[in-house]
CSV table of C-alpha atoms in Angstrom, one decimal:
chain,number,residue,atom,x,y,z
J,1,MET,CA,27.1,63.6,-15.3
J,2,SER,CA,29.6,64.7,-17.9
J,3,ALA,CA,31.4,61.3,-17.6
J,4,ALA,CA,28.1,59.5,-18.4
J,5,ARG,CA,27.4,61.8,-21.3
J,6,LEU,CA,30.9,61.2,-22.7
J,7,SER,CA,30.4,57.4,-22.3
J,8,THR,CA,27.2,57.7,-24.3
J,9,GLU,CA,28.8,59.7,-27.1
J,10,THR,CA,31.7,57.2,-27.3
J,11,ARG,CA,29.3,54.3,-27.5
J,12,ARG,CA,27.2,55.9,-30.3
J,13,GLU,CA,30.4,56.6,-32.2
J,14,GLN,CA,31.4,52.9,-31.9
J,15,ILE,CA,28.0,51.8,-33.1
J,16,ALA,CA,28.1,54.1,-36.1
J,17,GLU,CA,31.6,52.9,-37.0
J,18,ALA,CA,30.6,49.3,-36.6
J,19,ALA,CA,27.6,49.9,-38.9
J,20,VAL,CA,29.9,51.4,-41.6
J,21,HIS,CA,32.2,48.3,-41.5
J,22,ILE,CA,29.1,46.0,-41.8
J,23,ILE,CA,27.8,48.0,-44.7
J,24,HIS,CA,31.2,47.5,-46.5
J,25,ALA,CA,31.1,43.8,-45.9
J,26,GLN,CA,27.4,43.0,-46.4
J,27,GLY,CA,25.7,46.0,-47.7
J,28,LEU,CA,22.8,47.8,-45.9
J,29,LYS,CA,20.9,44.5,-45.8
J,30,GLY,CA,23.5,43.2,-43.3
J,31,VAL,CA,22.9,46.1,-40.9
J,32,ARG,CA,20.8,44.6,-38.1
J,33,MET,CA,20.8,45.4,-34.5
J,34,GLU,CA,22.0,41.9,-33.7
J,35,SER,CA,25.0,42.2,-36.1
J,36,ILE,CA,25.9,45.6,-34.8
J,37,ALA,CA,25.8,44.4,-31.2
J,38,ARG,CA,28.1,41.6,-32.0
J,39,ALA,CA,30.6,43.9,-33.7
J,40,VAL,CA,30.5,46.3,-30.8
J,41,GLY,CA,30.6,43.6,-28.2
J,42,VAL,CA,27.3,44.2,-26.4
J,43,VAL,CA,24.0,42.6,-26.2
J,44,PRO,CA,21.4,43.8,-28.7
J,45,SER,CA,19.2,45.3,-26.0
J,46,ALA,CA,22.0,47.6,-25.1
J,47,LEU,CA,21.8,49.2,-28.5
J,48,TYR,CA,18.3,50.3,-27.9
J,49,ARG,CA,19.5,52.6,-25.1
J,50,HIS,CA,21.0,54.7,-27.9
J,51,PHE,CA,19.0,54.0,-31.0
J,52,SER,CA,15.4,53.0,-31.7
J,53,GLY,CA,16.3,50.8,-34.6
J,54,LYS,CA,18.1,50.4,-37.9
J,55,ASP,CA,16.9,53.7,-39.4
J,56,ALA,CA,18.1,55.6,-36.4
J,57,VAL,CA,21.5,53.9,-36.8
J,58,LEU,CA,21.8,54.9,-40.4
J,59,ASP,CA,20.9,58.5,-39.5
J,60,ALA,CA,23.7,58.4,-36.9
J,61,VAL,CA,26.1,57.0,-39.6
J,62,LEU,CA,25.5,60.1,-41.7
J,63,ASP,CA,26.1,62.3,-38.7
J,64,TRP,CA,29.3,60.4,-38.0
J,65,LEU,CA,30.4,60.9,-41.6
J,66,GLY,CA,29.8,64.7,-41.3
J,67,ARG,CA,31.9,64.8,-38.1
J,68,ARG,CA,34.7,62.8,-39.8
J,69,LEU,CA,34.9,65.0,-42.8
J,70,GLN,CA,35.0,68.2,-40.7
J,71,GLY,CA,37.5,66.4,-38.4
J,72,ILE,CA,40.0,65.8,-41.2
J,73,VAL,CA,39.6,69.4,-42.4
J,74,ALA,CA,40.5,70.6,-38.8
J,75,GLU,CA,43.5,68.2,-38.8
J,76,ALA,CA,44.8,69.5,-42.1
J,77,ARG,CA,44.5,73.1,-40.9
J,78,SER,CA,46.3,72.2,-37.7
J,79,ALA,CA,49.1,70.3,-39.4
J,80,GLU,CA,49.9,73.1,-42.0
J,81,SER,CA,49.8,76.8,-42.0
J,82,ALA,CA,49.7,77.6,-45.7
J,83,PRO,CA,46.3,76.9,-47.5
J,84,LEU,CA,48.0,75.1,-50.4
J,85,ALA,CA,49.8,72.8,-48.0
J,86,GLN,CA,46.5,72.3,-46.1
J,87,LEU,CA,44.9,71.1,-49.3
J,88,ARG,CA,47.6,68.6,-50.0
J,89,SER,CA,47.4,67.3,-46.5
J,90,LEU,CA,43.6,67.1,-46.7
J,91,LEU,CA,43.8,65.1,-49.9
J,92,GLY,CA,45.9,62.4,-48.2
J,93,ARG,CA,43.7,62.4,-45.1
J,94,HIS,CA,40.5,62.0,-47.2
J,95,ALA,CA,42.0,59.1,-49.1
J,96,ARG,CA,43.0,57.4,-45.9
J,97,LEU,CA,39.6,57.9,-44.4
J,98,ILE,CA,38.0,56.1,-47.4
J,99,GLN,CA,40.6,53.3,-47.2
J,100,ARG,CA,39.9,52.8,-43.5
J,101,PHE,CA,36.1,53.0,-43.8
J,102,GLN,CA,35.3,51.5,-47.1
J,103,GLY,CA,31.6,51.4,-46.4
J,104,ILE,CA,31.3,55.2,-46.8
J,105,PRO,CA,30.7,55.2,-50.6
J,106,ARG,CA,28.1,52.4,-50.2
J,107,VAL,CA,26.3,54.5,-47.6
J,108,LEU,CA,26.2,57.7,-49.7
J,109,PHE,CA,25.1,56.0,-52.9
J,110,SER,CA,22.8,53.4,-51.3
J,111,ASP,CA,19.1,53.1,-52.3
J,112,SER,CA,18.2,53.9,-48.7
J,113,VAL,CA,19.9,57.3,-48.9
J,114,GLN,CA,19.4,58.2,-52.6
J,115,ILE,CA,15.9,56.8,-53.3
J,116,GLU,CA,14.0,55.5,-50.3
J,117,ASN,CA,14.4,58.4,-47.8
J,118,ALA,CA,14.4,62.0,-48.9
J,119,GLY,CA,15.6,63.1,-45.5
J,120,TYR,CA,18.7,61.0,-45.7
J,121,LYS,CA,19.4,62.2,-49.2
J,122,ALA,CA,19.1,65.9,-48.1
J,123,LYS,CA,21.4,65.3,-45.1
J,124,ALA,CA,24.0,63.5,-47.2
J,125,TYR,CA,23.9,66.4,-49.7
J,126,GLN,CA,24.3,68.9,-47.0
J,127,ILE,CA,27.3,67.0,-45.4
J,128,LEU,CA,29.1,67.1,-48.7
J,129,GLN,CA,28.2,70.8,-49.3
J,130,ASP,CA,29.6,71.7,-45.8
J,131,TYR,CA,32.8,69.8,-46.6
J,132,LEU,CA,33.2,71.5,-50.0
J,133,ALA,CA,32.6,74.9,-48.4
J,134,GLN,CA,35.6,74.3,-46.2
J,135,VAL,CA,37.7,73.1,-49.1
J,136,ALA,CA,36.7,76.2,-51.2
J,137,GLN,CA,37.8,78.4,-48.3
J,138,MET,CA,41.2,76.8,-48.4
J,139,PHE,CA,41.4,77.5,-52.2
J,140,ARG,CA,40.4,81.1,-51.6
J,141,GLY,CA,43.2,81.4,-49.1
J,142,ALA,CA,45.7,80.0,-51.6
J,143,GLN,CA,44.4,82.4,-54.2
J,144,GLU,CA,44.8,85.4,-51.9
J,145,ARG,CA,48.4,84.4,-51.3
J,146,GLY,CA,49.1,84.2,-55.0
J,147,GLU,CA,49.8,80.5,-55.0
J,148,ILE,CA,47.1,79.4,-57.4
J,149,ARG,CA,45.2,81.1,-60.3
J,150,ALA,CA,42.6,83.5,-59.2
J,151,ASP,CA,40.5,83.3,-62.4
J,152,ILE,CA,38.9,80.0,-61.4
J,153,ALA,CA,36.1,80.0,-58.8
J,154,ALA,CA,37.1,78.4,-55.5
J,155,GLU,CA,33.8,76.4,-55.6
J,156,THR,CA,34.7,74.9,-58.9
J,157,LEU,CA,38.2,74.0,-57.6
J,158,SER,CA,36.7,72.3,-54.6
J,159,ILE,CA,34.6,70.0,-56.7
J,160,MET,CA,37.5,69.2,-58.9
J,161,PHE,CA,39.5,68.5,-55.7
J,162,LEU,CA,36.9,65.9,-54.7
J,163,GLY,CA,37.3,64.2,-58.1
J,164,LEU,CA,41.0,63.7,-57.5
J,165,PHE,CA,40.4,60.7,-55.1
J,166,GLN,CA,36.7,59.7,-55.3
J,167,PRO,CA,37.1,57.6,-58.6
J,168,ALA,CA,40.4,56.2,-57.3
J,169,ALA,CA,38.8,55.2,-54.0
J,170,VAL,CA,36.0,53.4,-55.9
J,171,LEU,CA,38.5,51.5,-58.1
J,172,TRP,CA,40.5,50.6,-55.0
J,173,ILE,CA,37.4,49.2,-53.3
J,174,MET,CA,36.2,47.3,-56.4
J,175,SER,CA,39.6,45.7,-56.9
J,176,ASP,CA,39.9,44.7,-53.2
J,177,GLY,CA,43.0,46.9,-52.9
J,178,ALA,CA,44.8,45.9,-56.1
J,179,PHE,CA,44.4,49.3,-57.6
J,180,ASP,CA,47.1,51.7,-56.4
J,181,ALA,CA,44.9,54.5,-55.3
J,182,GLU,CA,47.7,56.4,-53.4
J,183,ALA,CA,49.9,56.5,-56.5
J,184,HIS,CA,47.1,57.6,-58.7
J,185,ILE,CA,46.1,60.4,-56.2
J,186,GLU,CA,49.7,61.7,-56.1
J,187,ARG,CA,49.9,61.8,-59.9
J,188,ALA,CA,46.4,63.4,-60.1
J,189,TRP,CA,47.5,66.1,-57.7
J,190,GLN,CA,50.5,67.0,-59.8
J,191,VAL,CA,48.4,67.3,-62.9
J,192,PHE,CA,45.7,69.3,-61.1
J,193,PHE,CA,48.2,71.6,-59.5
J,194,GLY,CA,50.0,72.1,-62.8
J,195,GLY,CA,46.8,73.6,-64.2
J,196,ILE,CA,46.2,76.0,-61.3
J,197,ASP,CA,49.7,76.9,-60.3
J,198,ALA,CA,49.8,80.8,-60.4
J,199,ASN,CA,53.6,80.9,-61.1
J,200,LEU,CA,53.4,78.5,-64.0
J,201,SER,CA,50.4,80.4,-65.4
J,202,ARG,CA,52.3,83.7,-65.2
J,203,ARG,CA,55.4,82.2,-66.9
J,204,SER,CA,53.2,80.7,-69.6
J,205,ASP,CA,51.4,84.1,-70.2
J,206,GLU,CA,54.8,85.9,-70.4
J,207,LYS,CA,56.1,83.3,-72.9
J,208,ILE,CA,53.0,83.8,-75.1
J,209,LYS,CA,53.3,87.6,-75.0
J,210,SER,CA,56.9,87.4,-75.8
J,211,THR,CA,56.2,85.1,-78.8
J,212,VAL,CA,53.5,87.5,-80.0
J,213,ARG,CA,55.8,90.5,-79.8
J,214,VAL,CA,58.5,88.7,-81.7
J,215,ARG,CA,56.2,87.5,-84.4
J,216,SER,CA,54.5,90.9,-84.8
J,217,GLY,CA,57.9,92.6,-85.3
J,218,VAL,CA,57.9,92.0,-89.1
J,219,GLY,CA,60.2,94.3,-91.0
J,220,GLY,CA,62.9,94.3,-93.6
J,221,GLY,CA,61.8,90.9,-94.9
J,222,ARG,CA,62.4,89.1,-91.6
J,223,VAL,CA,60.0,87.3,-89.2
J,224,SER,CA,61.2,86.2,-85.8
J,225,GLY,CA,64.8,86.8,-86.9
J,226,VAL,CA,64.6,84.5,-89.9
J,227,SER,CA,65.2,85.9,-93.4
J,228,ARG,CA,62.4,85.5,-95.9
J,229,PRO,CA,63.3,83.9,-99.2
J,230,ALA,CA,63.5,86.4,-102.0
J,231,VAL,CA,60.6,86.4,-104.4
J,232,GLN,CA,61.8,85.9,-108.0
J,233,LYS,CA,60.3,88.3,-110.6
J,234,ARG,CA,59.2,86.8,-113.9
């Protein structure tokens, strides 16, 4: 019985992935049971053993996306031990996920999800919230280790993290791959990390304090070790 259940889960996964690829190529209007069956390599009637129709397939696509996002989080944690390294690994994995399944943005921002079905919209929102919660947990781990600034909320950092690749992914898709998303993401990470690096922040604070001490040490007609010009009396 377990083998049959595994076979069913695998088939449902194949159907969801096929639907995502169709959505990328043709939009949601191209998602029909017949087109999905052709992509999977089965007769249309076989799909109805798993889904009642197109709406059920779209619901399964959202579930599939949630599993994918949680999956790349687990992979990043397994690949790296330090939270900051996990975040860097996750960034690359998320970018590659979008590159492989270019229909994902179209699914999330489609009329069917955002306007026509409140249930789909709520599910998509929860999927992203669950993902962001995992990312925020990584940021908190990096803060506890003193790797990044602790004065910024981990939840804020997680949303900023999402912005490192989402616009780049959209440009990459719109340009049919001409936009170098990977190069942009690498540069964006360096800029982002430069702003939250705890060591850099400490060095900057020390430099500011040192400058303030030097400038406040006014005496004997000198400021910061530079002689003041004498004031001529008239």
